[in-house]
Coordinates of C-alpha atoms and ligand atoms in Angstrom, one line a residue:
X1069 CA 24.6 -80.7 45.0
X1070 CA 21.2 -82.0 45.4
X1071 CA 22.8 -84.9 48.0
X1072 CA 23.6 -82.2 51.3
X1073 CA 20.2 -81.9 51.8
X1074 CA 19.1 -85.4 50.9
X1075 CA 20.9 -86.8 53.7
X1076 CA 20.3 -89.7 54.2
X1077 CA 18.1 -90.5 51.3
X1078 CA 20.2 -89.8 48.3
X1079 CA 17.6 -89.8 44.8
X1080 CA 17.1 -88.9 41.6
X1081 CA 14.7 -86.4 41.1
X1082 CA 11.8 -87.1 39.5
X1083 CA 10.7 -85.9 35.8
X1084 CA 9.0 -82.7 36.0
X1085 CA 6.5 -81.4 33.9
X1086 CA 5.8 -78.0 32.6
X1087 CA 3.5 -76.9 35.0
X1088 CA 5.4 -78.2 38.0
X1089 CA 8.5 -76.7 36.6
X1090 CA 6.6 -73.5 36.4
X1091 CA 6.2 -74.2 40.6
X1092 CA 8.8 -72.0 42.3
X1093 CA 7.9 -72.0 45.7
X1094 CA 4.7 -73.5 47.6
X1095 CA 2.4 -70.2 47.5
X1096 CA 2.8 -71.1 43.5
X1097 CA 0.6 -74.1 44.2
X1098 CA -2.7 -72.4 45.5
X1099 CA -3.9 -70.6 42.6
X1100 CA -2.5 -73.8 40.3
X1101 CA -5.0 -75.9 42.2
X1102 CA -7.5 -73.2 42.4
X1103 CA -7.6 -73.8 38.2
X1104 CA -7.7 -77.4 38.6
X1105 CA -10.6 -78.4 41.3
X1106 CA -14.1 -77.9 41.2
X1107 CA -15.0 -74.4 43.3
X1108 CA -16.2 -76.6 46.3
X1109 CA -13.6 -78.9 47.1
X1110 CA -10.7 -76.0 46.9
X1111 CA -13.1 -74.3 49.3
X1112 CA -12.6 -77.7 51.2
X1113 CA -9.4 -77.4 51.3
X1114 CA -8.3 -73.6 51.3
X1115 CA -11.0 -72.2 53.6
X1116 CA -10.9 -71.7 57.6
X1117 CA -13.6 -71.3 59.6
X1118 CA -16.2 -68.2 60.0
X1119 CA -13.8 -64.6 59.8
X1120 CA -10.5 -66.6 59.2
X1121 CA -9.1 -64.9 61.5
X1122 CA -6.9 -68.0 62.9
X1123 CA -6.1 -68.8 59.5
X1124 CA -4.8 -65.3 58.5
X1125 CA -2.8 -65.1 61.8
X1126 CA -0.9 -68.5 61.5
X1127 CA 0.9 -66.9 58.4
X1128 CA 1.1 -63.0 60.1
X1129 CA 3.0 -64.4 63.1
X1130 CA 5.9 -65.4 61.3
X1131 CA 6.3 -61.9 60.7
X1132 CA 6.6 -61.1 64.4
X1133 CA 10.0 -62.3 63.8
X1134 CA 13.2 -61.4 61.9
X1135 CA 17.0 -63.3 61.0
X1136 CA 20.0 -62.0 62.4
X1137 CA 22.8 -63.8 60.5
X1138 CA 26.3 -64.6 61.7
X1139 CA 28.8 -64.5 59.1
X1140 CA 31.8 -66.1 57.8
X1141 CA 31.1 -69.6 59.4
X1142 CA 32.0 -72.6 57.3
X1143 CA 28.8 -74.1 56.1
X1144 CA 29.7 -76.0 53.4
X1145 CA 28.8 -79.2 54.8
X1146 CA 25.5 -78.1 56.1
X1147 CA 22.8 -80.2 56.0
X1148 CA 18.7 -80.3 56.4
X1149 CA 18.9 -83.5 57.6
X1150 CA 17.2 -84.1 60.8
X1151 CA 16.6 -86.8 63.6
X1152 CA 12.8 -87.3 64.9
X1153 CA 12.2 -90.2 67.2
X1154 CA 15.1 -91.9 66.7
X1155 CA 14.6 -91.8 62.8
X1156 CA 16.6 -89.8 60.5
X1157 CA 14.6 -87.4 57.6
X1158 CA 16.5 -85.7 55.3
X1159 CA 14.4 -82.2 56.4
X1160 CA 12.8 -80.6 59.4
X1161 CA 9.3 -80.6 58.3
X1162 CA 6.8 -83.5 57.2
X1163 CA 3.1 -83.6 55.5
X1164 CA 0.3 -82.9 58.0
X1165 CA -2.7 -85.5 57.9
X1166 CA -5.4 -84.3 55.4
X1167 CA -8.9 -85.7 55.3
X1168 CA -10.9 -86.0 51.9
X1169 CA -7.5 -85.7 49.9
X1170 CA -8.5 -87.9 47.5
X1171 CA -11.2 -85.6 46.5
X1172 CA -9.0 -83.4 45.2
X1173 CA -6.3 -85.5 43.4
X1174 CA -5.8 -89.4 42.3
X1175 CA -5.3 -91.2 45.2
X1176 CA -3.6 -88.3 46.4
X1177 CA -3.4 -90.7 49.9
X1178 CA -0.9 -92.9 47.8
X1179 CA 0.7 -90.1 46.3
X1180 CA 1.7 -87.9 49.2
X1181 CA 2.6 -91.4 50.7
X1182 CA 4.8 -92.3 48.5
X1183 CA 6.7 -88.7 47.5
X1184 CA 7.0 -88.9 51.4
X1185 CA 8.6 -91.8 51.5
X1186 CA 11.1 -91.0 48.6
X1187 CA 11.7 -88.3 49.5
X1188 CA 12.5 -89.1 53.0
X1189 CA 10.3 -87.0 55.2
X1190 CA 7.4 -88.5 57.7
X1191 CA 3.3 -88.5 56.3
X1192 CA 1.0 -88.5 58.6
X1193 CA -1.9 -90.6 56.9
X1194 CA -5.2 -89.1 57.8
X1195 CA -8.4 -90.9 59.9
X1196 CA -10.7 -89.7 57.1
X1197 CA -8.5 -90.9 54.3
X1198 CA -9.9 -92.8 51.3
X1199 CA -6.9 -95.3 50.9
X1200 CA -6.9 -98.6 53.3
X1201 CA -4.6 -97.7 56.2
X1202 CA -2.8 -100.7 55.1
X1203 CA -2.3 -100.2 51.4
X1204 CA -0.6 -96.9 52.4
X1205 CA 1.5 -98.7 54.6
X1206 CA 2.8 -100.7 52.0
X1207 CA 3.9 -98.1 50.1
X1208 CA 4.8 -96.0 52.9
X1209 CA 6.3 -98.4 55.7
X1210 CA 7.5 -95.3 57.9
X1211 CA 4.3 -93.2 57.7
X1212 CA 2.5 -92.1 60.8
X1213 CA -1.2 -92.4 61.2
X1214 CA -3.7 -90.0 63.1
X1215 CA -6.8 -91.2 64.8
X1216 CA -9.9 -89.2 64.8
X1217 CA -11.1 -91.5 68.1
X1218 CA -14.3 -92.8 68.0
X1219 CA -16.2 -91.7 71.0
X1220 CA -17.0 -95.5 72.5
X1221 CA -13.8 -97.3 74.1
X1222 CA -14.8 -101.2 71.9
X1223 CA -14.7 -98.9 68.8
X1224 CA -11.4 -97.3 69.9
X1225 CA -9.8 -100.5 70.4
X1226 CA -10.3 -101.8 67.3
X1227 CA -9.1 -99.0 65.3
X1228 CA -6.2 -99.0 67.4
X1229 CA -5.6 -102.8 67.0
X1230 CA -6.3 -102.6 63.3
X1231 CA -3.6 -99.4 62.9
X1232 CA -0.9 -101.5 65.1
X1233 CA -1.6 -104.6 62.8
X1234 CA -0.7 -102.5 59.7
X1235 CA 2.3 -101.8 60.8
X1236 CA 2.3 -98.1 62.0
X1237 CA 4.3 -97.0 64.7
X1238 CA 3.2 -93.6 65.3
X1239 CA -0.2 -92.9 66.6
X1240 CA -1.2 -89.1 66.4
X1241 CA -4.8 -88.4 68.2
X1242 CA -6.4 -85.6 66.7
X1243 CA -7.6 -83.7 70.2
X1244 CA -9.2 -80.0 68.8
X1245 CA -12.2 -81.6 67.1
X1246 CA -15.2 -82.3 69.8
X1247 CA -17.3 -80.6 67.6
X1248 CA -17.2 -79.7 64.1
X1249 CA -15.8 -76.0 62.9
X1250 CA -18.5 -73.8 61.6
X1251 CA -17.3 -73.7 58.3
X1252 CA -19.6 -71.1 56.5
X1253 CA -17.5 -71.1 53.3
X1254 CA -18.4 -74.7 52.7
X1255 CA -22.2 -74.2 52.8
X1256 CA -21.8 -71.4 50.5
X1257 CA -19.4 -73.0 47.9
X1258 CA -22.2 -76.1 47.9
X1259 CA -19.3 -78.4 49.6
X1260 CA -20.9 -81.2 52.1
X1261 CA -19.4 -84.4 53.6
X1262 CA -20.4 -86.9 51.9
X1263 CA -20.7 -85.1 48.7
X1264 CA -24.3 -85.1 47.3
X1265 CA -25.4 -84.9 43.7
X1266 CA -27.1 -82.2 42.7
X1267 CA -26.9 -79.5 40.1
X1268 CA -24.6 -77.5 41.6
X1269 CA -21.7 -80.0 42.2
X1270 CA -23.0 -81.2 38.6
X1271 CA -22.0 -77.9 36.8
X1272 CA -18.9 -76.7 39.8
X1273 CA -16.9 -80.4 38.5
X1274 CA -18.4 -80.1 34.5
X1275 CA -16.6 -76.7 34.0
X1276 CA -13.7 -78.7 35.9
X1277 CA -13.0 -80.7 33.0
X1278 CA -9.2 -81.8 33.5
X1279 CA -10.5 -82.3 37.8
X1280 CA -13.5 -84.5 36.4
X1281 CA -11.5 -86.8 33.9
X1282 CA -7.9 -86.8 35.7
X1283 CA -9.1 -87.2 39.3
X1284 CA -12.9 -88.1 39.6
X1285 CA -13.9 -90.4 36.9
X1286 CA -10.5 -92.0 36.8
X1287 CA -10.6 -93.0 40.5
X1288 CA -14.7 -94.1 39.6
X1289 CA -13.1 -96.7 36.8
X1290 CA -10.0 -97.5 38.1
X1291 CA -11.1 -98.1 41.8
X1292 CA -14.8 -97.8 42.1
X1293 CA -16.5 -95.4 44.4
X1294 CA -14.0 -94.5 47.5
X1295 CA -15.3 -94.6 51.2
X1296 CA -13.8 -93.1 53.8
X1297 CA -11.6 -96.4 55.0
X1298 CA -10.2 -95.5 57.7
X1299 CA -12.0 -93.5 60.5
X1300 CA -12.9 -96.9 62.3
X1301 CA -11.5 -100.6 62.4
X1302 CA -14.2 -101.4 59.8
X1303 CA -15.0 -99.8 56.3
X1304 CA -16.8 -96.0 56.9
X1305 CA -19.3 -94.2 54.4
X1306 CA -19.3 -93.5 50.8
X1307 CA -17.5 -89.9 50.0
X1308 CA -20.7 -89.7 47.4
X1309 CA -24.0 -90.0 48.5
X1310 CA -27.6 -89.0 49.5
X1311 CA -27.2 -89.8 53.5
X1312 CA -26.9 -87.7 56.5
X1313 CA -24.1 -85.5 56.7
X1314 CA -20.9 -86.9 58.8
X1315 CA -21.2 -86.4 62.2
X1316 CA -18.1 -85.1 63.7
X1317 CA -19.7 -85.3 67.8
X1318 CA -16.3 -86.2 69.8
X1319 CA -17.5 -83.9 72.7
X1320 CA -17.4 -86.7 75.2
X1321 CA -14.0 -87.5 75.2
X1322 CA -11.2 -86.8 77.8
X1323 CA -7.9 -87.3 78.6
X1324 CA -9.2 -90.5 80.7
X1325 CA -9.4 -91.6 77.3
X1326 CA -6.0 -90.8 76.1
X1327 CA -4.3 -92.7 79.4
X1328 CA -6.7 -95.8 78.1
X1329 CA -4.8 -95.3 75.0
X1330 CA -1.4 -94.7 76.5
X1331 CA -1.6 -98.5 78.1
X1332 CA -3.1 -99.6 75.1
X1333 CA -0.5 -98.3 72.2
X1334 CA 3.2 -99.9 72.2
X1335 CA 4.6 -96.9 70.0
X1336 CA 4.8 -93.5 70.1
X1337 CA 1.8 -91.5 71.2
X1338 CA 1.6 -87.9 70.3
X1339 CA -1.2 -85.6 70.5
X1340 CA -2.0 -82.8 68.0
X1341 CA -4.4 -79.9 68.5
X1342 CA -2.2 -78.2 71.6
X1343 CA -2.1 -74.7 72.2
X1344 CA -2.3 -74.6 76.0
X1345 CA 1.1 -75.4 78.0
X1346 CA -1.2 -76.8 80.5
X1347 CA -2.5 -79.6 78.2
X1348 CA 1.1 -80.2 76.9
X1349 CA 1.8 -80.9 80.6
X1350 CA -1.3 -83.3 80.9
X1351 CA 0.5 -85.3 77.9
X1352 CA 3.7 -85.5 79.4
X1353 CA 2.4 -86.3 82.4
X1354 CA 0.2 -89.5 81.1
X1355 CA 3.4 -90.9 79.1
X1356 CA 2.9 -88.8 75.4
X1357 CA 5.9 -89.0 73.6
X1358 CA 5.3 -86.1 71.2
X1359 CA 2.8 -82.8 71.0
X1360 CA 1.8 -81.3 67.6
X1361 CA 1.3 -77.2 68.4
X1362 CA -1.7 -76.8 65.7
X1363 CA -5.0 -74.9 65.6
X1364 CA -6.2 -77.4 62.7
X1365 CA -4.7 -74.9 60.1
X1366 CA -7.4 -72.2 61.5
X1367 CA -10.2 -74.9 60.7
X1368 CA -11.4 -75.2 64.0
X1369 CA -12.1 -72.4 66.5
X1370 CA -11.8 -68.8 64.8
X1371 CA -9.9 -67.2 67.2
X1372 CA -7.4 -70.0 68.5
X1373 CA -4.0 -68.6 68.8
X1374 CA -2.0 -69.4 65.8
X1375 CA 0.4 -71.8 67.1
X1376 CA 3.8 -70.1 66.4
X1377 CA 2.9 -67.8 69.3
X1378 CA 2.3 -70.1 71.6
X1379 CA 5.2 -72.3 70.8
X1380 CA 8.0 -70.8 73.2
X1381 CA 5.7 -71.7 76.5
X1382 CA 4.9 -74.8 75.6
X1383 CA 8.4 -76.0 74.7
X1384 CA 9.4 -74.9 78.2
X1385 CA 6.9 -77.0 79.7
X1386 CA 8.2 -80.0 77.4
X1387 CA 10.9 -81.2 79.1
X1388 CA 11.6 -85.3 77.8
X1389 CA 8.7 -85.0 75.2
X1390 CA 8.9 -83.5 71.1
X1391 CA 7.3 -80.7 70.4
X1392 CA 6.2 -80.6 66.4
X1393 CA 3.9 -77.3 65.1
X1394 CA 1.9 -77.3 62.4
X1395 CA -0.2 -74.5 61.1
X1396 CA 0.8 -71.8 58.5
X1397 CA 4.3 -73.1 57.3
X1398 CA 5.1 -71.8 53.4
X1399 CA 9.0 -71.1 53.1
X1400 CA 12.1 -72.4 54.3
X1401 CA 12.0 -69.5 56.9
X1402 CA 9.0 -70.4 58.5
X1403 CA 10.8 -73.6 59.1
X1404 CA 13.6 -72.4 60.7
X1405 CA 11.4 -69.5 62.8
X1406 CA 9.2 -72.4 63.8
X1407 CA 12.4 -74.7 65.1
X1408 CA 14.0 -72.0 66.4
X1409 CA 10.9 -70.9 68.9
X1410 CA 10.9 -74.5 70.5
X1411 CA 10.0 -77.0 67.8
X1412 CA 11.5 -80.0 67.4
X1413 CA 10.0 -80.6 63.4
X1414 CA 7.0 -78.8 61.6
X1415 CA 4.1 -79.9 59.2
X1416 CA 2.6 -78.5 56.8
X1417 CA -1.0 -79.6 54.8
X1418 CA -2.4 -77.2 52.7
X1419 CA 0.5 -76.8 50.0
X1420 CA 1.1 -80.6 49.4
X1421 CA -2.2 -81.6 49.1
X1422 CA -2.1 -78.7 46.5
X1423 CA 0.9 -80.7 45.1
X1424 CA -0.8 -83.9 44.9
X1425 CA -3.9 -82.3 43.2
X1426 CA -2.4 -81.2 40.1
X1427 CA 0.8 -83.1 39.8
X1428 CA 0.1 -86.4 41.5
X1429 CA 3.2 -87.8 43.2
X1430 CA 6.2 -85.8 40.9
X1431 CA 4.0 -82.8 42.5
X1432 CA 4.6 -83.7 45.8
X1433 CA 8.1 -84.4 45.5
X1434 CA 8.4 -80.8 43.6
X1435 CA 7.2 -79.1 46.8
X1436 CA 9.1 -81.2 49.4
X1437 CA 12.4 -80.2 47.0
X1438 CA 11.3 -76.3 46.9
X1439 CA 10.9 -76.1 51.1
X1440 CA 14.4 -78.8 51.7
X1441 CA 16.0 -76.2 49.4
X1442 CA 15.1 -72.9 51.3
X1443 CA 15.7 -74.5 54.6
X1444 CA 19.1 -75.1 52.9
X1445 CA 19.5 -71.7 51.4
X1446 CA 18.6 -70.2 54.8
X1447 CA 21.3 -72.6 56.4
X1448 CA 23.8 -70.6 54.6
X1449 CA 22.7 -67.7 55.4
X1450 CA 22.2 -67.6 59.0
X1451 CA 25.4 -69.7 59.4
X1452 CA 23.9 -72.7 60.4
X1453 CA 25.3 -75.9 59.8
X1454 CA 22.3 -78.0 60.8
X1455 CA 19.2 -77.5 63.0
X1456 CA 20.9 -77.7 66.3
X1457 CA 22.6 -73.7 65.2
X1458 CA 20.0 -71.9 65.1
X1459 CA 20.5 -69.9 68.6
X1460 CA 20.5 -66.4 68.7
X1461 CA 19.6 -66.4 64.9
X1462 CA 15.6 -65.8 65.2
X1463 CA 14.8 -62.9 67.3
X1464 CA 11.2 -61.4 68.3
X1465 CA 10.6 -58.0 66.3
X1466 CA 10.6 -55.3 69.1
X1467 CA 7.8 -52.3 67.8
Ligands
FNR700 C1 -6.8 -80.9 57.5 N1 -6.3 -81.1 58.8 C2 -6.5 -82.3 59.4 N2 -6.0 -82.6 60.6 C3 -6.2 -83.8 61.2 O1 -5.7 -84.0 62.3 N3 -6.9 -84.8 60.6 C4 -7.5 -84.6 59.4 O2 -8.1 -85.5 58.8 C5 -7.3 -83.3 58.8 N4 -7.9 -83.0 57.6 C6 -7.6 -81.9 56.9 C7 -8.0 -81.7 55.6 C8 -7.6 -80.5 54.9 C9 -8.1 -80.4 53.5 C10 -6.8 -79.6 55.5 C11 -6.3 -78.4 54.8 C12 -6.4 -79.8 56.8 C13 -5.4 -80.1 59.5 C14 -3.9 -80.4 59.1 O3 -3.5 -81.6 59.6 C15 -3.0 -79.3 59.6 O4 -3.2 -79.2 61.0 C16 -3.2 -78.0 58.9 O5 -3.5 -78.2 57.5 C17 -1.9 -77.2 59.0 O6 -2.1 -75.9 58.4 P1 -1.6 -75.5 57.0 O7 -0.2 -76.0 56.8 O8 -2.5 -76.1 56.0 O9 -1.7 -74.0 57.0

C-alpha cells in the first residue's frame, strides 16, 4: 500500500514512538513542540512579525477555495509522485530552509536532511544553519541550499564557490530580507540571535528539562558549541554568546547582483521571496530557473500578500521557468489548492522543524508520511490520478 505513493523511493517505515504515533496530522505537531522547547525558541519558530496578520492569512486563503470532485475515474494507480527539475520525488511538496533549527532539536539540520532524503522529497538546507554545508551534503546528496547573500560581491563568491564545491546543485537566493522583520514577539519571549545568557533563558530552558538534556546539552557534549556554519564561505558566529546581535543589513543589494550570480552559478538558480509577477518576470528574464512564491512564512513584512493569492498571476507570467510556493501549507489539500493555482511543487517549514524538534529524524519522516498520504487520499477523491489532473477540480469560492 505504502509503495503508490513512495514512487520512486520504495521504504520501510521507520519505528515510531508513542508520541509520534500519537501525531495524526501536522497541526498535531505545534502544541507537541510547544511542550518540548524552551518559551523563546518556539516563539522563534512559531511567531510572525508585529499583528501577524500575513501569518494568519497564509492559512485563511486556502479557504478562499473549495474541491469539486469528478467521480467514478479509475484511480487506483494513482500516484504522488512528482517530477521537479528533471528529478523525480515521491510527493509534491519538500522542506522549506529554516534557520536556527538546531536550536530547537539535535542536529535537527542532519535530521530533516536525512528524513528528506529517505523519504524522497527535496531540503532546502538553510544559510543560517548550524551543520557544515558539506556534512549535510553527505548525508543528503540531493538537497538544495539557500544563500542568504552577503552584501559584498568577494564574499559572495566564495560562498557560492564553497556551496558548488559541496556538491549542491540548487542555489535558492533568499530575496525578501534587506532588512530584518520587526519581530516584537521575540523581544518579549527574551529570544535574541545569538542567544545570550541570562536569567531568563536560564529558567525558560531549566523548566525545559527533556529540551535542555535531549537537545542543548547533548549537542554541547557531543559536538561542542554550534556556530552558524554556513552564512558565508568561512565559519560565522557562535549561536551562544555575549556579542552584538546578527545583523541582517542586505538593503544594498539588487537584481545586478542576481545576474552576477546567474553567470557565476552552473546549476539551477531559483529565487524565493516573490510575490510580485513583475519580479518573477525580472527572473525569467536574467536566466532563473525556478521562483519560490513566499512571504517568509509571514516573518517578514506584516502585510505581504499571503502567497496563495498571488500565485495564479505570477504563474501566468512564468512561462519556461518553475514556480514553487511556500507559506501556510498544513494538509494534503493545501497541496493540491496550491498546485492547482499555478505551482509546480510547495514547501513547507514550520511543521517539520516541529517534527525534528521532538522526534529527531523518525519525526520528520512521520510528518512527510501524514501530508504524502493526504495528497494521496485527496487524489482519490478528486479523481486524480497524479498532479497533472487536477483541472477544473479547485475552484475560487464565489461570496
Ligand atoms: C524560516 N524561513 C527561512 N527562509 C529562508 O529563506 N531562510 C531561512 O534561514 C529561514 N529561516 C526560517 C526559520 C524558521 C524557524 C522559520 C519558521 C522559517 C522561512 C521558510 O523558509 C518558509 O518560507 C516558511 O517557513 C514557510 O511558511 P510555513 O510553512 O512555516 O508556514
Amino acid at each position: 500500500m505504502r509503495d503508490v505513493t513512495r514512487d520512486p523511493a520504495a521504504v520501510e517505515p521507520p519505528v515510531l514512538s508513542r508520541q509520534l504515533r500519537d501525531i495524526l496530522s501536522l497541526e498535531d505537531l505545534e502544541p507537541a513542540a510547544q511542550r518540548y522547547l524552551p518559551h523563546c525558541i518556539f516563539s522563534f519558530i512559531s511567531g510572525g512579525v508585529e499583528t501577524n496578520a500575513s501569518r494568519h492569512e497564509n492559512r485563511a486563503a486556502f479557504a478562499d477555495y473549495d474541491f469539486h470532485p469528478r467521480v467514478l475515474i479509475d484511480v487506483s494507480s494513482r500516484t504522488t509522485a512528482t517530477t521537479l527539475f528533471g528529478e523525480r520525488y515521491s510527493a509534491p511538496f519538500g522542506i522549506a530552509p529554516m534557520g536556527g533549527s538546531g536550536l530547537a532539536g539535535y542536529r535537527a539540520d542532519l535530521a530533516l536532511a536525512s528524513a528528506a532524503a529517505t523519504e524522497n522529497v527535496p531540503f532546502i538546507l538553510s544559510g543560517a544553519s548550524l551543520v557544515r554545508m558539506e556534512e549535510v551534503a553527505k548525508a543528503n546528496p540531493r538537497a538544495w541550499f539557500q544563500a542568504y547573500l552577503p552584501v559584498e560581491r568577494g564574499a559572495i563568491g566564495a560562498l557560492i564557490d564553497r556551496v558548488a564545491s559541496a556538491g549542491f546543485q540548487h542555489l535558492v537566493v533568499t530575496a525578501d530580507v534587506p532588512v530584518g522583520g520587526n519581530r516584537e514577539n521575540l523581544v518579549r519571549a527574551g529570544y535574541t540571535s545569538p542567544l545570550r545568557p541570562t536569567l531568563k533563558l536560564a529558567l525558560d530552558a531549566g523548566t525545559h528539562p527533556r529540551w535542555l538534556f535531549g537537545t542543548a546539552l547533548r549537542t554541547l557534549r557531543r559536538h561542542g558549541m554550534p556556530y552558524y556554519e554556513n552564512s558565508a564561505a568561512e565559519r560565522g558566529m557562535a549561536v551562544f554568546s555575549n556579542a552584538a546581535t546578527r545583523a541582517h543589513l542586505r538593503d544594498s543589494l539588487s537584481w545586478t547582483d542576481l545576474e552576477w550570480i546567474r553567470d557565476r552559478w552552473q546549476g539551477k538558480l531559483i529565487v524565493k521571496g516573490i510575490l510580485a509577477a513583475a519580479d518573477a518576470d525580472k527572473a525569467r528574464r536574467i536566466g532563473c530557473d525556478g521562483v519560490i512564491v513566499s512571504n517568509h512564512g509571514g516573518r517578514q513584512l506584516d502585510g505581504a500578500a499571503a502567497p496563495l493569492r498571488v500565485l495564479p498571476r505570477i504563474a501566468d507570467v512564468a512561462h519556461e521557468m518553475t514556480v514553487m510556493m511556500d507559506s501556510g501549507i498544513r494538509r494534503g489539500s493545501d497541496v493540491i489548492k496550491a498546485l492547482a493555482l499555478g505551482a509546480a511543487f510547495v514547501f513547507a517549514g514550520r511543521p517539520f522543524l516541529y517534527a525534528a524538534a521532538i522526534g529527531c529524524e523518525p519525526g520528520v519522516r512521520r510528518a512527510i508520511d501524514l501530508l504524502r498520504s493526504e495528497v494521496h487520499r485527496n487524489f482519490a477523491f478528486l479523481g486524480s490520478r497524479d498532479v497533472s489532473e487536477l483541472e477544473g477540480r479547485v475552484m475560487r469560492i464565489a461570496r
